[in-house]
Coordinates of C-alpha atoms in Angstrom, one line a residue:
M1 CA 24.4 2.2 -36.5
K2 CA 23.5 4.2 -33.4
E3 CA 20.0 5.4 -33.4
E4 CA 19.5 9.2 -33.2
R5 CA 17.7 10.3 -30.1
E6 CA 15.3 13.2 -29.9
S7 CA 16.2 15.8 -27.4
L8 CA 13.8 18.3 -25.7
A9 CA 15.0 21.2 -23.6
F10 CA 13.3 22.5 -20.4
D11 CA 14.2 24.7 -17.6
V12 CA 12.9 22.2 -15.0
V13 CA 11.9 18.5 -15.3
F14 CA 10.2 16.6 -12.6
A15 CA 10.6 12.8 -12.6
G16 CA 7.5 11.3 -11.0
G17 CA 3.9 12.5 -10.8
G18 CA 3.1 12.2 -7.1
P19 CA 2.0 14.8 -4.6
A20 CA 5.6 16.0 -4.0
N21 CA 6.4 16.9 -7.6
L22 CA 3.0 18.1 -8.6
A23 CA 3.0 20.4 -5.6
A24 CA 6.4 21.6 -6.6
A25 CA 5.4 22.3 -10.2
I26 CA 2.2 24.2 -9.1
H27 CA 4.1 26.3 -6.5
L28 CA 6.9 27.1 -8.9
K29 CA 4.4 28.3 -11.5
N30 CA 2.6 30.4 -8.9
L31 CA 5.9 32.0 -7.8
I32 CA 6.8 32.8 -11.4
V33 CA 3.4 34.3 -12.2
R34 CA 3.6 36.5 -9.1
H35 CA 7.1 37.6 -9.9
N36 CA 6.2 38.5 -13.5
A37 CA 3.1 40.5 -12.3
E38 CA 5.4 42.5 -9.9
H39 CA 8.3 42.9 -12.3
P40 CA 6.9 43.6 -15.8
A41 CA 10.4 44.6 -17.0
G42 CA 12.1 41.5 -15.7
Q43 CA 9.8 38.7 -16.9
L44 CA 10.9 35.1 -16.1
E45 CA 9.9 32.7 -18.8
T46 CA 10.2 29.0 -17.9
D47 CA 9.4 25.6 -19.4
I48 CA 8.4 23.1 -16.8
A49 CA 7.6 19.4 -17.4
V50 CA 6.4 16.6 -15.2
V51 CA 6.8 13.0 -16.5
D52 CA 5.2 9.9 -15.0
K53 CA 5.1 6.3 -16.1
S54 CA 1.4 5.8 -15.4
R55 CA -1.1 5.7 -18.3
R56 CA -3.4 8.1 -16.3
W57 CA -2.5 10.6 -13.7
G58 CA -3.0 9.1 -10.3
A59 CA -3.2 5.5 -11.6
H60 CA 0.0 4.5 -9.8
L61 CA -0.7 6.4 -6.5
L62 CA -1.8 4.4 -3.5
S63 CA -2.0 5.3 0.2
G64 CA -4.2 5.0 3.3
A65 CA -4.9 7.9 3.6
V66 CA -5.9 10.4 6.3
L67 CA -4.6 13.8 5.0
D68 CA -3.0 16.4 7.2
T69 CA -4.1 19.5 5.1
R70 CA -1.4 21.9 6.4
A71 CA 0.7 21.8 3.2
L72 CA -2.4 21.7 0.9
E73 CA -3.7 24.9 2.6
E74 CA -0.4 26.6 2.0
L75 CA -0.3 25.5 -1.6
I76 CA -3.9 26.0 -2.7
P77 CA -5.8 27.8 0.0
D78 CA -9.1 27.5 -1.9
Y79 CA -8.7 23.8 -2.5
R80 CA -12.3 23.1 -1.4
E81 CA -13.7 25.6 -3.8
R82 CA -11.7 24.0 -6.5
N83 CA -13.4 20.7 -5.8
C84 CA -10.5 18.9 -4.3
P85 CA -11.7 15.2 -4.0
L86 CA -12.0 14.8 -0.3
E87 CA -13.9 12.0 1.4
A88 CA -15.5 12.2 4.9
A89 CA -13.6 14.0 7.7
A90 CA -12.3 11.8 10.5
A91 CA -15.0 11.9 13.1
G92 CA -14.2 9.0 15.4
E93 CA -11.0 7.0 15.9
G94 CA -9.4 4.2 18.0
V95 CA -6.3 2.2 18.2
F96 CA -6.6 -1.5 19.1
F97 CA -4.4 -4.5 19.9
L98 CA -5.7 -7.7 18.3
T99 CA -5.2 -11.2 19.4
E100 CA -6.5 -14.0 17.1
K101 CA -10.1 -13.6 18.2
K102 CA -10.3 -10.5 20.5
K103 CA -9.6 -6.8 20.4
F104 CA -8.4 -4.5 23.2
A105 CA -8.7 -0.7 22.8
F106 CA -5.9 1.6 23.9
P107 CA -7.6 3.9 26.5
F108 CA -5.4 6.9 25.6
L109 CA -4.1 8.1 22.3
P110 CA -0.9 10.2 22.2
E111 CA -1.2 13.4 20.1
P112 CA 0.6 11.9 17.0
F113 CA -2.0 9.2 16.7
R114 CA -5.0 11.6 16.6
N115 CA -6.8 12.3 13.4
I116 CA -10.1 14.0 14.2
G117 CA -11.0 16.6 11.7
Y118 CA -8.6 15.5 9.0
P119 CA -10.2 14.4 5.7
L120 CA -9.9 10.9 4.3
V121 CA -8.7 10.9 0.7
S122 CA -8.1 8.6 -2.2
L123 CA -4.5 9.4 -3.2
S124 CA -5.1 8.3 -6.8
R125 CA -8.0 10.8 -7.0
L126 CA -6.0 13.5 -5.2
G127 CA -3.1 13.0 -7.6
A128 CA -5.3 13.2 -10.7
W129 CA -6.8 16.4 -9.3
M130 CA -3.4 17.9 -8.6
A131 CA -2.3 17.1 -12.1
G132 CA -5.3 19.0 -13.5
E133 CA -4.3 22.0 -11.3
A134 CA -0.7 21.8 -12.6
E135 CA -1.9 21.7 -16.2
K136 CA -4.2 24.7 -15.6
A137 CA -1.1 26.6 -14.2
G138 CA 0.8 25.9 -17.5
V139 CA 2.9 22.9 -16.5
Q140 CA 3.6 20.4 -19.3
L141 CA 2.5 16.9 -18.3
F142 CA 3.8 13.7 -19.9
D143 CA 2.0 10.5 -18.8
S144 CA 2.9 7.0 -20.1
T145 CA 6.5 8.2 -20.0
A146 CA 9.0 6.1 -18.0
A147 CA 12.2 7.9 -17.0
V148 CA 14.9 5.2 -17.0
A149 CA 18.1 7.1 -16.2
P150 CA 19.4 10.5 -15.1
I151 CA 21.6 12.2 -17.7
I152 CA 24.9 13.0 -15.8
E153 CA 27.6 14.9 -17.5
K154 CA 30.8 16.2 -15.9
G155 CA 29.5 15.4 -12.5
M156 CA 26.2 17.3 -12.9
V157 CA 22.7 16.1 -13.6
C158 CA 21.5 17.5 -16.9
G159 CA 18.1 15.9 -17.3
L160 CA 16.4 12.5 -17.9
L161 CA 16.4 9.7 -20.4
T162 CA 13.0 8.1 -21.1
G163 CA 12.5 4.5 -22.0
E164 CA 12.3 3.0 -25.4
L165 CA 8.9 2.0 -26.8
G166 CA 8.4 -1.0 -29.1
L167 CA 10.9 -3.6 -28.0
D168 CA 10.0 -7.3 -28.0
R169 CA 10.8 -9.9 -25.3
L170 CA 14.3 -10.3 -26.6
G171 CA 15.0 -6.6 -26.8
K172 CA 14.6 -6.4 -30.6
Q173 CA 12.8 -3.6 -32.3
K174 CA 9.1 -4.1 -33.2
P175 CA 7.4 -2.1 -36.0
G176 CA 6.8 1.5 -34.7
H177 CA 9.7 1.4 -32.3
I178 CA 10.5 4.7 -30.7
P179 CA 13.9 5.3 -29.1
G180 CA 14.2 7.0 -25.7
I181 CA 14.1 10.8 -25.6
E182 CA 16.5 13.0 -23.8
L183 CA 14.7 15.5 -21.6
R184 CA 17.4 18.2 -20.9
A185 CA 17.0 20.5 -18.0
K186 CA 18.8 23.1 -15.9
I187 CA 17.3 21.5 -12.8
T188 CA 15.9 17.9 -12.5
V189 CA 13.7 16.9 -9.5
F190 CA 13.4 13.3 -8.5
G191 CA 10.2 12.3 -6.7
E192 CA 9.6 8.7 -7.7
G193 CA 8.3 7.4 -4.3
T194 CA 9.9 4.5 -2.5
A195 CA 13.0 2.8 -3.8
G196 CA 13.2 4.9 -7.0
T197 CA 15.4 3.5 -9.8
L198 CA 16.6 7.0 -10.6
A199 CA 17.4 7.7 -7.0
E200 CA 19.5 4.5 -6.9
E201 CA 21.6 5.8 -9.8
L202 CA 22.1 9.1 -7.9
Q203 CA 23.2 7.2 -4.9
K204 CA 25.8 5.3 -6.9
V205 CA 27.3 8.5 -8.3
F206 CA 26.8 11.0 -5.5
S207 CA 26.7 8.8 -2.4
L208 CA 23.7 10.6 -0.9
Q209 CA 23.2 8.1 2.0
T210 CA 26.7 8.5 3.4
G211 CA 26.4 9.1 7.2
S212 CA 22.8 8.1 7.4
Q213 CA 21.2 5.1 9.1
E214 CA 20.1 2.3 6.9
Q215 CA 16.7 3.0 5.4
Q216 CA 13.7 0.8 6.5
H217 CA 10.7 -0.2 4.4
E218 CA 7.3 -1.8 4.8
T219 CA 4.8 -3.3 2.3
G220 CA 1.3 -1.9 2.5
V221 CA -1.5 -3.9 0.9
K222 CA -4.9 -2.2 0.5
E223 CA -8.4 -3.0 -0.5
I224 CA -11.4 -0.8 -1.2
W225 CA -14.7 -2.3 -0.1
R226 CA -18.4 -1.4 -0.7
I227 CA -20.3 -2.6 2.4
P228 CA -24.0 -2.5 3.6
E229 CA -25.1 0.6 5.5
G230 CA -25.1 0.5 9.3
R231 CA -21.7 -1.2 9.8
I232 CA -19.6 1.9 10.3
E233 CA -20.1 5.6 10.3
A234 CA -18.5 7.9 7.7
G235 CA -15.2 9.2 9.0
E236 CA -14.4 6.4 11.4
V237 CA -10.6 5.8 11.6
R238 CA -9.3 2.6 13.2
H239 CA -5.7 1.4 13.5
T240 CA -4.5 -1.9 14.9
F241 CA -1.4 -3.7 16.1
G242 CA -0.9 -7.4 16.8
Y243 CA -2.7 -10.2 14.9
P244 CA -1.7 -11.7 12.5
L245 CA 1.9 -10.7 13.0
P246 CA 4.3 -12.2 15.6
A247 CA 5.5 -9.8 18.3
D248 CA 8.9 -9.4 16.7
R249 CA 7.6 -8.1 13.4
Y250 CA 6.5 -4.5 12.9
G251 CA 3.2 -3.8 11.2
G252 CA -0.5 -3.1 11.6
G253 CA -3.8 -2.6 10.0
W254 CA -6.4 0.1 9.4
I255 CA -9.9 0.7 8.4
Y256 CA -11.0 4.1 7.1
A257 CA -14.6 4.8 6.3
Y258 CA -14.8 7.1 3.3
S259 CA -18.6 7.0 3.6
N260 CA -21.2 4.8 5.3
T261 CA -20.8 2.3 2.5
M262 CA -17.2 2.7 1.1
I263 CA -14.2 1.8 3.2
S264 CA -10.4 1.4 2.9
V265 CA -9.0 -1.6 4.6
G266 CA -5.3 -2.4 4.6
F267 CA -2.3 -3.9 6.3
V268 CA 1.3 -2.9 6.6
T269 CA 4.1 -5.5 7.0
A270 CA 7.7 -4.7 7.7
I271 CA 10.2 -5.8 5.1
E272 CA 13.2 -7.7 6.6
R273 CA 15.8 -9.2 4.3
T274 CA 17.0 -11.5 7.1
A275 CA 13.5 -12.8 7.5
P276 CA 11.7 -12.6 4.1
E277 CA 9.1 -15.3 4.7
S278 CA 6.2 -13.0 5.5
D279 CA 3.4 -12.6 2.9
P280 CA 1.8 -9.1 3.0
H281 CA -1.2 -10.2 0.9
R282 CA -1.8 -13.2 3.2
N283 CA -1.5 -10.9 6.3
L284 CA -4.2 -8.7 4.9
Q285 CA -6.5 -11.7 4.2
L286 CA -5.9 -13.0 7.8
F287 CA -6.5 -9.5 9.2
K288 CA -9.9 -9.4 7.5
Q289 CA -10.9 -12.8 9.1
H290 CA -10.6 -11.3 12.6
P291 CA -14.1 -10.9 14.0
F292 CA -13.5 -7.2 14.6
I293 CA -12.9 -6.6 10.8
A294 CA -15.1 -9.4 9.4
S295 CA -18.2 -8.0 11.2
I296 CA -17.7 -4.8 9.1
L297 CA -17.0 -6.4 5.8
E298 CA -19.5 -9.3 5.9
G299 CA -21.9 -9.0 3.0
G300 CA -19.8 -6.4 1.2
S301 CA -17.9 -6.6 -2.0
L302 CA -14.2 -6.0 -3.0
V303 CA -13.9 -3.1 -5.4
E304 CA -10.2 -2.4 -5.7
Y305 CA -6.8 -3.8 -4.6
G306 CA -3.3 -2.5 -4.6
A307 CA 0.1 -2.6 -2.9
K308 CA 3.1 -0.3 -2.5
T309 CA 6.2 -0.1 -0.3
I310 CA 6.6 2.6 2.3
T311 CA 9.8 4.4 3.3
S312 CA 9.8 4.2 7.1
G313 CA 13.3 5.0 8.4
G314 CA 12.4 8.6 9.2
L315 CA 14.8 11.5 9.6
N316 CA 17.8 9.5 10.8
A317 CA 17.7 7.5 7.5
M318 CA 17.4 10.4 5.2
G319 CA 20.4 11.2 3.0
R320 CA 21.3 14.4 1.2
I321 CA 18.4 15.7 -0.8
C322 CA 20.2 17.9 -3.3
G323 CA 23.3 17.9 -5.5
P324 CA 24.7 19.5 -8.7
G325 CA 21.7 20.0 -11.0
F326 CA 19.2 18.1 -8.9
L327 CA 16.8 17.9 -5.9
V328 CA 15.0 14.9 -4.3
T329 CA 11.5 15.2 -2.9
G330 CA 8.8 13.2 -1.0
E331 CA 9.3 9.6 -0.2
S332 CA 12.3 9.4 -2.5
A333 CA 14.0 11.7 0.1
G334 CA 12.5 9.6 2.9
M335 CA 10.0 12.2 4.0
L336 CA 7.4 10.0 5.7
N337 CA 6.3 10.1 9.4
M338 CA 5.7 6.5 10.3
Q339 CA 4.5 7.5 13.8
R340 CA 1.5 9.2 12.2
L341 CA 1.4 6.9 9.2
K342 CA 1.4 10.0 7.1
G343 CA 3.6 11.3 4.3
I344 CA 1.4 13.2 1.8
H345 CA 1.6 16.5 3.6
L346 CA 5.4 16.1 4.0
A347 CA 5.8 15.2 0.4
M348 CA 3.9 18.3 -0.7
K349 CA 5.8 20.5 1.7
S350 CA 9.1 19.2 0.3
G351 CA 7.9 20.0 -3.2
M352 CA 7.1 23.6 -2.2
L353 CA 10.5 24.0 -0.6
A354 CA 12.1 22.6 -3.7
A355 CA 10.0 25.1 -5.8
E356 CA 11.2 28.1 -3.8
T357 CA 14.8 26.9 -4.2
I358 CA 14.4 26.5 -7.9
F359 CA 12.7 29.9 -8.3
E360 CA 15.7 31.6 -6.7
A361 CA 18.1 29.6 -8.9
L362 CA 16.2 30.6 -12.0
L363 CA 16.3 34.3 -11.0
R364 CA 20.1 34.1 -10.4
N365 CA 20.7 31.7 -13.4
D366 CA 22.8 29.6 -11.0
F367 CA 22.2 25.8 -10.9
S368 CA 25.3 24.8 -8.9
A369 CA 25.3 22.4 -6.0
A370 CA 26.1 25.4 -3.7
M371 CA 23.0 27.2 -4.9
L372 CA 20.7 24.2 -4.7
Q373 CA 22.0 23.5 -1.1
D374 CA 19.4 26.2 -0.1
Y375 CA 16.8 23.4 -0.4
E376 CA 18.4 21.6 2.5
N377 CA 18.6 24.8 4.5
R378 CA 14.9 25.6 3.8
F379 CA 13.9 22.1 4.9
R380 CA 15.8 22.3 8.2
K381 CA 14.0 25.5 9.0
S382 CA 10.6 24.2 8.1
W383 CA 7.7 22.6 10.1
A384 CA 8.3 19.4 8.0
Y385 CA 11.8 19.0 9.6
E386 CA 10.4 19.7 13.1
E387 CA 7.7 17.0 12.7
L388 CA 10.2 14.4 11.3
H389 CA 12.7 15.3 14.1
A390 CA 10.1 14.7 16.8
A391 CA 9.3 11.2 15.3
R392 CA 12.9 10.3 14.3
N393 CA 13.2 7.3 16.6
F394 CA 9.7 5.9 16.3
R395 CA 10.2 3.1 13.8
Q396 CA 13.6 2.1 15.3
A397 CA 12.0 1.6 18.7
F398 CA 10.1 -1.4 17.3
E399 CA 13.4 -3.2 16.5
N400 CA 13.2 -4.4 20.1
G401 CA 9.8 -5.9 19.6
L402 CA 6.2 -4.8 19.4
Y403 CA 5.7 -4.2 23.1
H404 CA 8.9 -2.2 23.6
G405 CA 7.9 -0.1 20.6
L406 CA 4.4 0.6 21.9
L407 CA 5.8 1.7 25.3
Q408 CA 8.2 4.0 23.6
A409 CA 5.3 5.4 21.6
G410 CA 3.5 6.2 24.8
M411 CA 0.9 3.5 24.4
R412 CA -0.4 1.7 27.6
L413 CA -2.5 -1.4 27.6
S414 CA -3.1 -4.2 30.1
F415 CA -5.4 -7.1 30.0
P416 CA -5.4 -10.7 31.4
G417 CA -2.3 -12.7 30.3
L418 CA -0.5 -9.7 28.7
S419 CA 0.9 -6.4 29.9
L420 CA 2.7 -4.0 27.6
K421 CA 4.5 -2.8 30.7
T422 CA 6.4 -6.1 30.8
G423 CA 6.0 -7.6 27.4
L424 CA 6.2 -11.3 26.9
P425 CA 8.9 -13.8 28.0
G426 CA 11.5 -14.3 25.3
T427 CA 15.2 -14.7 24.5
T428 CA 17.3 -11.5 24.6
D429 CA 20.9 -10.7 23.8
G430 CA 21.6 -9.3 27.3
T431 CA 20.8 -5.8 26.4
G432 CA 17.0 -6.3 26.2
K433 CA 16.9 -6.7 22.5
R434 CA 14.8 -9.7 21.5
L435 CA 16.7 -12.2 19.3
R436 CA 15.2 -13.5 16.1
K437 CA 15.8 -17.2 15.5
K438 CA 16.3 -18.0 11.8
K439 CA 14.0 -20.7 10.6
K440 CA 14.4 -22.5 7.4
H441 CA 11.3 -22.6 5.3
S442 CA 9.4 -20.7 8.0
G443 CA 7.0 -19.4 5.5
L444 CA 6.3 -22.9 4.2
S445 CA 5.5 -24.1 7.7
L446 CA 2.4 -22.0 7.8
P447 CA -1.0 -23.7 7.4
P448 CA -2.4 -23.5 3.8
F449 CA -4.5 -20.4 3.2
R450 CA -7.7 -21.1 1.2
P451 CA -9.6 -17.9 0.3
D452 CA -13.3 -18.2 0.5
G453 CA -14.1 -15.8 -2.4
K454 CA -16.4 -13.7 -0.2
L455 CA -14.2 -12.2 2.5
T456 CA -10.8 -13.4 1.5
F457 CA -9.3 -13.7 -2.0
G458 CA -6.3 -15.2 -3.7
K459 CA -3.6 -13.0 -5.3
E460 CA -5.0 -13.6 -8.8
E461 CA -8.5 -12.3 -8.0
C462 CA -7.0 -9.4 -6.1
L463 CA -4.7 -8.6 -9.0
Y464 CA -7.7 -8.4 -11.3
R465 CA -9.2 -5.7 -9.1
S466 CA -6.0 -3.6 -9.4
G467 CA -6.6 -2.7 -13.1
T468 CA -3.0 -3.8 -13.9
V469 CA -2.1 -3.9 -17.6
H470 CA 1.2 -4.3 -19.3
E471 CA 2.3 -4.8 -22.9
E472 CA 3.1 -8.5 -22.9
N473 CA 5.7 -8.6 -25.6
Q474 CA 8.4 -6.4 -24.0
P475 CA 11.6 -7.1 -22.2
C476 CA 11.1 -8.4 -18.6
H477 CA 11.6 -5.4 -16.3
L478 CA 12.4 -7.7 -13.3
R479 CA 15.9 -8.7 -13.9
I480 CA 17.8 -11.6 -12.3
S481 CA 21.1 -12.7 -14.0
S482 CA 21.2 -16.2 -15.4
A483 CA 24.1 -17.0 -13.0
D484 CA 22.2 -15.8 -10.0
M485 CA 19.1 -17.6 -11.1
A486 CA 21.0 -20.9 -11.3
E487 CA 23.2 -20.5 -8.2
I488 CA 21.0 -18.6 -5.8
C489 CA 17.3 -19.0 -6.8
L490 CA 17.4 -22.7 -7.7
E491 CA 19.9 -23.7 -5.0
R492 CA 20.8 -21.4 -2.1
C493 CA 17.5 -19.6 -1.8
R494 CA 15.5 -22.7 -2.2
E495 CA 17.4 -24.4 0.6
E496 CA 17.7 -21.5 3.0
Y497 CA 14.3 -19.7 2.6
G498 CA 12.1 -21.8 0.3
N499 CA 12.1 -19.1 -2.4
P500 CA 10.3 -16.4 -0.4
C501 CA 9.7 -14.3 -3.6
T502 CA 6.7 -16.6 -4.2
R503 CA 5.2 -15.2 -0.9
F504 CA 6.4 -11.6 -0.3
C505 CA 5.2 -10.5 -3.8
P506 CA 1.6 -9.4 -3.4
A507 CA 0.8 -10.0 -7.0
K508 CA 2.1 -13.5 -7.7
V509 CA 4.8 -12.3 -10.1
Y510 CA 7.2 -15.0 -8.9
E511 CA 6.2 -18.6 -9.3
F512 CA 8.3 -21.7 -8.7
I513 CA 7.5 -24.6 -11.0
E514 CA 8.8 -28.2 -10.8
T515 CA 8.1 -29.5 -14.3
P516 CA 9.6 -30.2 -16.8
E517 CA 12.4 -29.1 -14.5
P518 CA 12.7 -26.8 -11.4
A519 CA 12.6 -23.1 -12.5
L520 CA 11.6 -19.7 -11.2
K521 CA 8.9 -18.3 -13.5
I522 CA 8.6 -14.5 -13.6
N523 CA 5.1 -13.2 -14.5
A524 CA 6.2 -9.6 -15.1
S525 CA 2.8 -8.6 -16.5
N526 CA 1.3 -9.1 -13.0
C527 CA 3.6 -6.5 -11.4
L528 CA 1.9 -3.8 -9.2
H529 CA 5.1 -1.7 -9.2
C530 CA 5.2 -1.9 -5.4
K531 CA 9.0 -2.9 -5.5
S532 CA 8.7 -5.3 -2.5
C533 CA 10.8 -7.8 -4.4
A534 CA 13.8 -5.5 -4.8
L535 CA 13.6 -4.6 -1.1
A536 CA 12.7 -8.0 0.5
D537 CA 14.9 -10.3 -1.6
P538 CA 17.5 -11.7 1.0
Y539 CA 20.3 -11.8 -1.6
G540 CA 19.5 -8.5 -3.3
I541 CA 19.7 -10.0 -6.8
I542 CA 16.3 -8.7 -8.1
A543 CA 16.7 -5.5 -10.1
W544 CA 13.4 -3.6 -10.6
T545 CA 13.5 -1.5 -13.7
P546 CA 10.7 0.6 -15.2
P547 CA 8.7 -1.3 -17.8
E548 CA 7.3 0.4 -21.0
G549 CA 5.5 3.6 -20.1
G550 CA 1.8 3.2 -19.5
G551 CA 2.1 -0.2 -17.9
G552 CA 1.2 -1.0 -14.4
P553 CA -1.8 -0.7 -12.1
G554 CA -4.8 1.5 -12.8
Y555 CA -5.9 2.7 -9.4
K556 CA -9.0 4.9 -9.3
L557 CA -10.1 4.8 -5.6
S558 CA -6.9 3.8 -3.7

């Protein structure tokens, strides 16, 4: 007997509680309030809901982050008076190239790399604050609610289906089981961040990426440290290229000083399916061992750890951002400027543009694809488009190697033994593009990494600092078919790559065991929801699906 689902009706439903959708919900409510004050005879009554899978608003949000406040100033001009949680403003900055033991400063920073005056923020704290502002405005907020599928009828998105609660490991109902709920809406907005599962479903049905370049991604791993005073000044911003990555792999590190004693330290590693051996967690630990970084952290303590993937392809990799009954915002739409390593302001602006489109659609009672196309038009006339257009080739420039990319970015640096004017000797394909040689078990050839428990930590210790919690007795949300497990994981992948999932996952979700017989063990309760596995798996056989609502990391400072 088919279980009856509860159905709730809204005018607008937002899937995802990040800065894009929260900005959209706040702006939409403000537009409606202003309209109703000016048109007492033509009141617009709307029900607006935001759903998020985290157990606490902001708990799944993680970023650097240096905030460009342009969008925030447009959305909430008096944000400082409303106690927006900002850390120190960027007061000093530098970009450095690292070798294993030394650092070399870039003498000149192009405009996109400059951050002086921008506030440092904890995105998790900012998200929690924005959720509070949305609730004050009259938006209905649903935390611990995982949206698992869009509702599509007759070629039009009509809302969301939320996940079931109370299933055991085998998918059988436990006492207190609650079936998924249909959240019906005239317009549904998707802002799930990188590699959203709902966005994937939209792609299958509406082919949003047709005509766009292939999207690119990175994994960012971050730690919050409490350090002794006198090591760094509040507001210091430092970015690095080079060590510990090879020259043919994109990535880099950062240190942001929230205060004189609280800092954010992190490292970004490019995701490459053809070369999945890199370990983002290990890269961060090696980065911290560099004398430049270690001298700041020595004697400090690790407070929080987290990881997430980043959408880095830029404007050229963006697909369509709207369709019948739906809009796509923020990183789900690819709105991140990798040149500036910033996306929060673009996400918020995309949400505001979406809100203005939705407002007009509600006034006209028209929710067709033609009406919602105005979102695309608004975006192309906005400063967000101008910024992304100017940076559209930045990430792609690094496909020819680090040195070529830095030159294209306008960076100049020379020191004994290396010149970014010429790069390093290497094999090319005749066009200047450096060739990557495939190496079997290249990740396994690295020397063993032994954390010291003071400066560097293993994945288990780091995971503890992420606040990650999941209901243990539920279906595994990381799905690999039994056929793929046997034929690929235990045979092909083991031979060709040495099971890189045991390395590229920053939370030790995947573990290869030899006894009583070879098997790939999936520790799903460790999952940080970063989605590196779905993007880095060279065979594309790992399906990341939302676990039971409320599970996942519990970021407070990240």
